[in-house]
């Protein structure tokens, strides 16, 4: 199975900051990488697919990059509604696997 | 708009069975692959299973293989997860989710709100 490792596991930032979350795959996955946002008590929301494409309705402050084994999610100009937990997921091969999550908290 | 509504969760004893349902609306259900994903309390997301648009292919996480069965009824716009031989570690919120591709190779674009399964004596 492909292991997905996110860093950091938690991150404190201020409103207006720009942050970057990293996701590393244990083997190459091409660009079959997605990012999700989850707020407490809510279902996940899809943000990005194929490493860098925004899902419909997702604001351009979210951006993704990478291919192969190393990927990043960048969120610019943080707003209160952006503080949540973020997960990456590979869908290159079954079983699909998620990273352990990165909790983004307000400083 | 795309809607996915899960049902069937509840409290069940270890070793017993439960069937979850996910009713879809707002899109042509028979044209899309579908997934189940779960989340144990306070933990991260775990992919559980996928089924292709026509039910011809199914894949499972090792943790549920041989105990869970994913299926669908395209005439009823409904996805199912039959869970047998339940264990305490199966306690989780179960989400159904849509794959943007019929062959379930596009990841996930929409999620339901989830249904909670608690396995406890």
PDB file of C-alpha atoms in Angstrom:
ATOM      1  CA  UNK A   1       0.000   0.000   0.000  1.00  0.00           C
ATOM      2  CA  UNK A   2       1.101   3.563  -0.646  1.00  0.00           C
ATOM      3  CA  UNK A   3       1.769   5.536   2.539  1.00  0.00           C
ATOM      4  CA  UNK A   4       0.961   9.244   2.599  1.00  0.00           C
ATOM      5  CA  UNK A   5       2.797  11.431   5.099  1.00  0.00           C
ATOM      6  CA  UNK A   6       1.750  15.008   5.781  1.00  0.00           C
ATOM      7  CA  UNK A   7       3.797  17.678   7.498  1.00  0.00           C
ATOM      8  CA  UNK A   8       3.384  19.383   9.756  1.00  0.00           C
ATOM      9  CA  UNK A   9       0.708  17.545  11.785  1.00  0.00           C
ATOM     10  CA  UNK A  10      -0.393  20.875  13.210  1.00  0.00           C
ATOM     11  CA  UNK A  11       0.238  24.461  12.315  1.00  0.00           C
ATOM     12  CA  UNK A  12      -0.549  27.790  13.990  1.00  0.00           C
ATOM     13  CA  UNK A  13      -1.000  30.837  11.832  1.00  0.00           C
ATOM     14  CA  UNK A  14      -2.612  34.260  11.903  1.00  0.00           C
ATOM     15  CA  UNK A  15      -5.364  35.758   9.796  1.00  0.00           C
ATOM     16  CA  UNK A  16      -3.783  37.106   6.638  1.00  0.00           C
ATOM     17  CA  UNK A  17      -0.865  34.658   6.646  1.00  0.00           C
ATOM     18  CA  UNK A  18       0.110  32.336   3.820  1.00  0.00           C
ATOM     19  CA  UNK A  19       0.741  28.705   4.774  1.00  0.00           C
ATOM     20  CA  UNK A  20       2.023  25.589   3.025  1.00  0.00           C
ATOM     21  CA  UNK A  21       1.277  21.961   3.893  1.00  0.00           C
ATOM     22  CA  UNK A  22       3.376  19.150   2.478  1.00  0.00           C
ATOM     23  CA  UNK A  23       2.304  15.627   1.528  1.00  0.00           C
ATOM     24  CA  UNK A  24       4.779  12.895   0.586  1.00  0.00           C
ATOM     25  CA  UNK A  25       3.926   9.558  -1.005  1.00  0.00           C
ATOM     26  CA  UNK A  26       5.939   6.414  -0.290  1.00  0.00           C
ATOM     27  CA  UNK A  27       6.140   5.750  -4.043  1.00  0.00           C
ATOM     28  CA  UNK A  28       5.390   7.688  -7.176  1.00  0.00           C
ATOM     29  CA  UNK A  29       1.728   8.476  -7.795  1.00  0.00           C
ATOM     30  CA  UNK A  30       1.994  10.752 -10.824  1.00  0.00           C
ATOM     31  CA  UNK A  31      -0.441  13.589 -10.192  1.00  0.00           C
ATOM     32  CA  UNK A  32      -3.215  11.451  -8.679  1.00  0.00           C
ATOM     33  CA  UNK A  33      -3.360  13.521  -5.532  1.00  0.00           C
ATOM     34  CA  UNK A  34      -6.313  15.266  -3.919  1.00  0.00           C
ATOM     35  CA  UNK A  35      -6.680  17.670  -1.017  1.00  0.00           C
ATOM     36  CA  UNK A  36      -9.657  17.913   1.341  1.00  0.00           C
ATOM     37  CA  UNK A  37     -10.710  20.348   4.047  1.00  0.00           C
ATOM     38  CA  UNK A  38     -12.654  19.232   7.118  1.00  0.00           C
ATOM     39  CA  UNK A  39     -14.152  21.403   9.826  1.00  0.00           C
ATOM     40  CA  UNK A  40     -15.150  19.998  13.240  1.00  0.00           C
ATOM     41  CA  UNK A  41     -18.347  17.968  13.091  1.00  0.00           C
ATOM     42  CA  UNK A  42     -18.652  18.342   9.326  1.00  0.00           C
ATOM     43  CA  UNK A  43     -18.065  16.153   6.310  1.00  0.00           C
ATOM     44  CA  UNK A  44     -14.869  16.677   4.330  1.00  0.00           C
ATOM     45  CA  UNK A  45     -14.954  19.055   1.398  1.00  0.00           C
ATOM     46  CA  UNK A  46     -13.026  18.471  -1.799  1.00  0.00           C
ATOM     47  CA  UNK A  47     -10.581  21.253  -2.657  1.00  0.00           C
ATOM     48  CA  UNK A  48      -8.092  20.056  -5.250  1.00  0.00           C
ATOM     49  CA  UNK A  49      -7.732  17.110  -7.643  1.00  0.00           C
ATOM     50  CA  UNK A  50      -4.922  15.961  -9.946  1.00  0.00           C
ATOM     51  CA  UNK A  51      -2.539  17.759  -7.582  1.00  0.00           C
ATOM     52  CA  UNK A  52      -3.264  21.272  -8.813  1.00  0.00           C
ATOM     53  CA  UNK A  53      -6.802  21.582 -10.229  1.00  0.00           C
ATOM     54  CA  UNK A  54      -9.378  23.401  -8.135  1.00  0.00           C
ATOM     55  CA  UNK A  55     -12.760  21.787  -7.584  1.00  0.00           C
ATOM     56  CA  UNK A  56     -15.681  23.861  -8.764  1.00  0.00           C
ATOM     57  CA  UNK A  57     -16.450  26.707  -6.394  1.00  0.00           C
ATOM     58  CA  UNK A  58     -13.164  26.558  -4.478  1.00  0.00           C
ATOM     59  CA  UNK A  59     -11.535  29.987  -4.207  1.00  0.00           C
ATOM     60  CA  UNK A  60      -8.210  30.633  -5.905  1.00  0.00           C
ATOM     61  CA  UNK A  61      -6.538  31.311  -2.560  1.00  0.00           C
ATOM     62  CA  UNK A  62      -6.067  27.539  -2.459  1.00  0.00           C
ATOM     63  CA  UNK A  63      -3.394  26.129  -4.739  1.00  0.00           C
ATOM     64  CA  UNK A  64      -1.698  22.793  -5.105  1.00  0.00           C
ATOM     65  CA  UNK A  65       1.462  21.636  -6.773  1.00  0.00           C
ATOM     66  CA  UNK A  66       3.742  18.650  -7.173  1.00  0.00           C
ATOM     67  CA  UNK A  67       4.004  15.330  -8.917  1.00  0.00           C
ATOM     68  CA  UNK A  68       5.572  11.972  -8.305  1.00  0.00           C
ATOM     69  CA  UNK A  69       6.095  11.775  -4.552  1.00  0.00           C
ATOM     70  CA  UNK A  70       6.117  15.355  -3.235  1.00  0.00           C
ATOM     71  CA  UNK A  71       3.111  17.663  -3.126  1.00  0.00           C
ATOM     72  CA  UNK A  72       2.111  20.912  -1.457  1.00  0.00           C
ATOM     73  CA  UNK A  73      -1.092  22.730  -0.599  1.00  0.00           C
ATOM     74  CA  UNK A  74      -0.751  26.479  -0.191  1.00  0.00           C
ATOM     75  CA  UNK A  75      -3.416  28.711   1.305  1.00  0.00           C
ATOM     76  CA  UNK A  76      -2.938  32.440   0.914  1.00  0.00           C
ATOM     77  CA  UNK A  77      -4.438  35.272   2.931  1.00  0.00           C
ATOM     78  CA  UNK A  78      -5.871  33.080   5.679  1.00  0.00           C
ATOM     79  CA  UNK A  79      -9.360  33.918   6.849  1.00  0.00           C
ATOM     80  CA  UNK A  80     -11.161  32.594   9.955  1.00  0.00           C
ATOM     81  CA  UNK A  81     -13.125  30.093   7.851  1.00  0.00           C
ATOM     82  CA  UNK A  82      -9.903  28.490   6.593  1.00  0.00           C
ATOM     83  CA  UNK A  83      -8.911  27.143  10.000  1.00  0.00           C
ATOM     84  CA  UNK A  84      -9.646  23.439   9.718  1.00  0.00           C
ATOM     85  CA  UNK A  85      -7.959  20.086   9.202  1.00  0.00           C
ATOM     86  CA  UNK A  86      -6.548  19.310   5.763  1.00  0.00           C
ATOM     87  CA  UNK A  87      -5.991  15.850   4.282  1.00  0.00           C
ATOM     88  CA  UNK A  88      -4.205  14.665   1.184  1.00  0.00           C
ATOM     89  CA  UNK A  89      -5.210  11.457  -0.598  1.00  0.00           C
ATOM     90  CA  UNK A  90      -3.607   9.416  -3.343  1.00  0.00           C
ATOM     91  CA  UNK A  91      -5.836   7.771  -5.931  1.00  0.00           C
ATOM     92  CA  UNK A  92      -3.155   6.321  -8.149  1.00  0.00           C
ATOM     93  CA  UNK A  93      -3.782   2.777  -6.942  1.00  0.00           C
ATOM     94  CA  UNK A  94      -6.000   0.812  -4.596  1.00  0.00           C
ATOM     95  CA  UNK A  95      -6.307   0.939  -1.701  1.00  0.00           C
ATOM     96  CA  UNK A  96      -6.633   4.691  -1.864  1.00  0.00           C
ATOM     97  CA  UNK A  97      -4.853   6.179   1.156  1.00  0.00           C
ATOM     98  CA  UNK A  98      -5.049   9.438   3.083  1.00  0.00           C
ATOM     99  CA  UNK A  99      -2.432  11.404   4.919  1.00  0.00           C
ATOM    100  CA  UNK A 100      -2.859  11.663   8.679  1.00  0.00           C
ATOM    101  CA  UNK A 101      -4.108  15.234   8.443  1.00  0.00           C
ATOM    102  CA  UNK A 102      -2.781  18.708   9.233  1.00  0.00           C
ATOM    103  CA  UNK A 103      -4.685  20.765  11.766  1.00  0.00           C
ATOM    104  CA  UNK A 104      -4.488  24.476  10.970  1.00  0.00           C
ATOM    105  CA  UNK A 105      -5.159  26.580  14.055  1.00  0.00           C
ATOM    106  CA  UNK A 106      -5.430  30.282  14.720  1.00  0.00           C
ATOM    107  CA  UNK A 107      -2.403  31.792  16.457  1.00  0.00           C
TER     108      UNK A 107
ATOM    109  CA  UNK B   1     -27.214  20.064  -6.877  1.00  0.00           C
ATOM    110  CA  UNK B   2     -25.441  16.870  -5.924  1.00  0.00           C
ATOM    111  CA  UNK B   3     -26.801  15.334  -2.722  1.00  0.00           C
ATOM    112  CA  UNK B   4     -25.694  12.185  -0.947  1.00  0.00           C
ATOM    113  CA  UNK B   5     -27.651  11.117   2.120  1.00  0.00           C
ATOM    114  CA  UNK B   6     -26.434   8.216   4.241  1.00  0.00           C
ATOM    115  CA  UNK B   7     -28.609   6.172   6.567  1.00  0.00           C
ATOM    116  CA  UNK B   8     -28.583   2.913   8.496  1.00  0.00           C
ATOM    117  CA  UNK B   9     -26.057   3.699  11.186  1.00  0.00           C
ATOM    118  CA  UNK B  10     -26.593   2.881  14.838  1.00  0.00           C
ATOM    119  CA  UNK B  11     -25.330   0.886  17.782  1.00  0.00           C
ATOM    120  CA  UNK B  12     -24.587  -2.780  17.084  1.00  0.00           C
ATOM    121  CA  UNK B  13     -22.949  -5.547  19.108  1.00  0.00           C
ATOM    122  CA  UNK B  14     -19.579  -7.004  18.097  1.00  0.00           C
ATOM    123  CA  UNK B  15     -19.951  -9.844  15.623  1.00  0.00           C
ATOM    124  CA  UNK B  16     -23.284  -8.586  14.305  1.00  0.00           C
ATOM    125  CA  UNK B  17     -24.165  -7.077  10.930  1.00  0.00           C
ATOM    126  CA  UNK B  18     -25.385  -3.722   9.669  1.00  0.00           C
ATOM    127  CA  UNK B  19     -26.233  -2.338   6.236  1.00  0.00           C
ATOM    128  CA  UNK B  20     -25.641   1.277   5.361  1.00  0.00           C
ATOM    129  CA  UNK B  21     -27.401   3.054   2.516  1.00  0.00           C
ATOM    130  CA  UNK B  22     -26.575   6.201   0.584  1.00  0.00           C
ATOM    131  CA  UNK B  23     -29.291   7.788  -1.541  1.00  0.00           C
ATOM    132  CA  UNK B  24     -28.081  10.009  -4.349  1.00  0.00           C
ATOM    133  CA  UNK B  25     -29.815  12.864  -6.144  1.00  0.00           C
ATOM    134  CA  UNK B  26     -28.959  15.788  -8.375  1.00  0.00           C
ATOM    135  CA  UNK B  27     -26.866  13.788 -10.843  1.00  0.00           C
ATOM    136  CA  UNK B  28     -27.032  10.679 -13.042  1.00  0.00           C
ATOM    137  CA  UNK B  29     -26.097   8.125 -10.391  1.00  0.00           C
ATOM    138  CA  UNK B  30     -25.591   5.221 -12.818  1.00  0.00           C
ATOM    139  CA  UNK B  31     -22.764   7.120 -14.553  1.00  0.00           C
ATOM    140  CA  UNK B  32     -20.452   7.532 -11.567  1.00  0.00           C
ATOM    141  CA  UNK B  33     -18.231   5.412  -9.389  1.00  0.00           C
ATOM    142  CA  UNK B  34     -18.925   5.600  -5.663  1.00  0.00           C
ATOM    143  CA  UNK B  35     -16.835   5.250  -2.504  1.00  0.00           C
ATOM    144  CA  UNK B  36     -17.256   4.648   1.202  1.00  0.00           C
ATOM    145  CA  UNK B  37     -14.831   6.436   3.546  1.00  0.00           C
ATOM    146  CA  UNK B  38     -14.863   6.243   7.337  1.00  0.00           C
ATOM    147  CA  UNK B  39     -13.516   8.243  10.244  1.00  0.00           C
ATOM    148  CA  UNK B  40     -13.115   6.853  13.749  1.00  0.00           C
ATOM    149  CA  UNK B  41     -13.849   9.312  16.555  1.00  0.00           C
ATOM    150  CA  UNK B  42     -11.034  11.854  16.791  1.00  0.00           C
ATOM    151  CA  UNK B  43      -9.066  10.143  14.022  1.00  0.00           C
ATOM    152  CA  UNK B  44      -8.265  10.729  10.365  1.00  0.00           C
ATOM    153  CA  UNK B  45      -9.990   9.597   7.207  1.00  0.00           C
ATOM    154  CA  UNK B  46      -9.789   5.957   6.052  1.00  0.00           C
ATOM    155  CA  UNK B  47     -10.866   4.858   2.599  1.00  0.00           C
ATOM    156  CA  UNK B  48     -13.061   1.734   2.827  1.00  0.00           C
ATOM    157  CA  UNK B  49     -14.312   0.620  -0.585  1.00  0.00           C
ATOM    158  CA  UNK B  50     -15.173   1.645  -4.140  1.00  0.00           C
ATOM    159  CA  UNK B  51     -17.583   0.388  -6.787  1.00  0.00           C
ATOM    160  CA  UNK B  52     -17.593   1.197 -10.482  1.00  0.00           C
ATOM    161  CA  UNK B  53     -20.574   2.838 -12.155  1.00  0.00           C
ATOM    162  CA  UNK B  54     -22.096  -0.467 -13.237  1.00  0.00           C
ATOM    163  CA  UNK B  55     -21.043  -2.528 -10.235  1.00  0.00           C
ATOM    164  CA  UNK B  56     -18.603  -4.538 -12.352  1.00  0.00           C
ATOM    165  CA  UNK B  57     -15.570  -3.823 -10.204  1.00  0.00           C
ATOM    166  CA  UNK B  58     -15.184  -3.421  -6.453  1.00  0.00           C
ATOM    167  CA  UNK B  59     -12.124  -2.833  -4.304  1.00  0.00           C
ATOM    168  CA  UNK B  60     -11.686  -2.822  -0.532  1.00  0.00           C
ATOM    169  CA  UNK B  61      -9.312  -1.723   2.201  1.00  0.00           C
ATOM    170  CA  UNK B  62      -7.475  -4.657   3.766  1.00  0.00           C
ATOM    171  CA  UNK B  63      -9.076  -3.822   7.117  1.00  0.00           C
ATOM    172  CA  UNK B  64     -12.571  -4.686   5.818  1.00  0.00           C
ATOM    173  CA  UNK B  65     -11.891  -7.187   3.028  1.00  0.00           C
ATOM    174  CA  UNK B  66     -13.939 -10.345   3.477  1.00  0.00           C
ATOM    175  CA  UNK B  67     -16.282  -8.690   5.997  1.00  0.00           C
ATOM    176  CA  UNK B  68     -17.756  -5.701   4.113  1.00  0.00           C
ATOM    177  CA  UNK B  69     -19.483  -5.705   0.741  1.00  0.00           C
ATOM    178  CA  UNK B  70     -20.156  -2.636  -1.376  1.00  0.00           C
ATOM    179  CA  UNK B  71     -23.036  -2.733  -3.829  1.00  0.00           C
ATOM    180  CA  UNK B  72     -25.387  -0.440  -5.687  1.00  0.00           C
ATOM    181  CA  UNK B  73     -28.880  -0.363  -7.170  1.00  0.00           C
ATOM    182  CA  UNK B  74     -28.837   2.086 -10.048  1.00  0.00           C
ATOM    183  CA  UNK B  75     -32.630   1.829 -10.440  1.00  0.00           C
ATOM    184  CA  UNK B  76     -32.968   3.231  -6.916  1.00  0.00           C
ATOM    185  CA  UNK B  77     -30.020   5.668  -7.032  1.00  0.00           C
ATOM    186  CA  UNK B  78     -28.686   3.961  -3.926  1.00  0.00           C
ATOM    187  CA  UNK B  79     -25.293   2.786  -2.731  1.00  0.00           C
ATOM    188  CA  UNK B  80     -24.946   0.174   0.013  1.00  0.00           C
ATOM    189  CA  UNK B  81     -22.344  -1.094   2.435  1.00  0.00           C
ATOM    190  CA  UNK B  82     -23.080  -4.453   4.017  1.00  0.00           C
ATOM    191  CA  UNK B  83     -20.960  -4.801   7.136  1.00  0.00           C
ATOM    192  CA  UNK B  84     -20.621  -8.246   8.719  1.00  0.00           C
ATOM    193  CA  UNK B  85     -18.610  -9.541  11.686  1.00  0.00           C
ATOM    194  CA  UNK B  86     -18.379  -6.043  13.086  1.00  0.00           C
ATOM    195  CA  UNK B  87     -15.575  -5.181  15.478  1.00  0.00           C
ATOM    196  CA  UNK B  88     -15.062  -2.371  17.966  1.00  0.00           C
ATOM    197  CA  UNK B  89     -12.495  -0.861  15.600  1.00  0.00           C
ATOM    198  CA  UNK B  90     -15.195  -0.433  12.951  1.00  0.00           C
ATOM    199  CA  UNK B  91     -16.770   2.276  15.113  1.00  0.00           C
ATOM    200  CA  UNK B  92     -16.720   5.388  12.935  1.00  0.00           C
ATOM    201  CA  UNK B  93     -18.631   7.940  10.930  1.00  0.00           C
ATOM    202  CA  UNK B  94     -19.205   6.428   7.495  1.00  0.00           C
ATOM    203  CA  UNK B  95     -19.325   8.752   4.499  1.00  0.00           C
ATOM    204  CA  UNK B  96     -20.390   7.932   0.992  1.00  0.00           C
ATOM    205  CA  UNK B  97     -18.657   9.909  -1.713  1.00  0.00           C
ATOM    206  CA  UNK B  98     -18.849  10.318  -5.465  1.00  0.00           C
ATOM    207  CA  UNK B  99     -16.025   9.645  -7.883  1.00  0.00           C
ATOM    208  CA  UNK B 100     -16.064  12.019 -10.848  1.00  0.00           C
ATOM    209  CA  UNK B 101     -15.314   9.109 -13.203  1.00  0.00           C
ATOM    210  CA  UNK B 102     -17.419   6.060 -14.059  1.00  0.00           C
ATOM    211  CA  UNK B 103     -14.429   3.773 -13.615  1.00  0.00           C
ATOM    212  CA  UNK B 104     -13.717   5.213 -10.191  1.00  0.00           C
ATOM    213  CA  UNK B 105     -10.309   6.555 -11.118  1.00  0.00           C
ATOM    214  CA  UNK B 106     -10.949  10.205 -10.420  1.00  0.00           C
ATOM    215  CA  UNK B 107     -10.768  10.357  -6.664  1.00  0.00           C
ATOM    216  CA  UNK B 108     -13.644  12.063  -4.831  1.00  0.00           C
ATOM    217  CA  UNK B 109     -15.560  15.226  -5.644  1.00  0.00           C
ATOM    218  CA  UNK B 110     -18.678  15.148  -3.444  1.00  0.00           C
ATOM    219  CA  UNK B 111     -19.308  13.813   0.060  1.00  0.00           C
ATOM    220  CA  UNK B 112     -22.394  12.943   2.061  1.00  0.00           C
ATOM    221  CA  UNK B 113     -22.884  14.077   5.645  1.00  0.00           C
ATOM    222  CA  UNK B 114     -22.171  10.669   7.128  1.00  0.00           C
ATOM    223  CA  UNK B 115     -23.869   8.092   9.327  1.00  0.00           C
ATOM    224  CA  UNK B 116     -22.431   6.985  12.650  1.00  0.00           C
ATOM    225  CA  UNK B 117     -21.778   3.327  13.414  1.00  0.00           C
ATOM    226  CA  UNK B 118     -20.961   2.319  16.973  1.00  0.00           C
ATOM    227  CA  UNK B 119     -19.898  -1.254  17.689  1.00  0.00           C
ATOM    228  CA  UNK B 120     -20.271  -1.954  21.375  1.00  0.00           C
ATOM    229  CA  UNK B 121     -21.654  -4.590  23.702  1.00  0.00           C
TER     230      UNK B 121
END
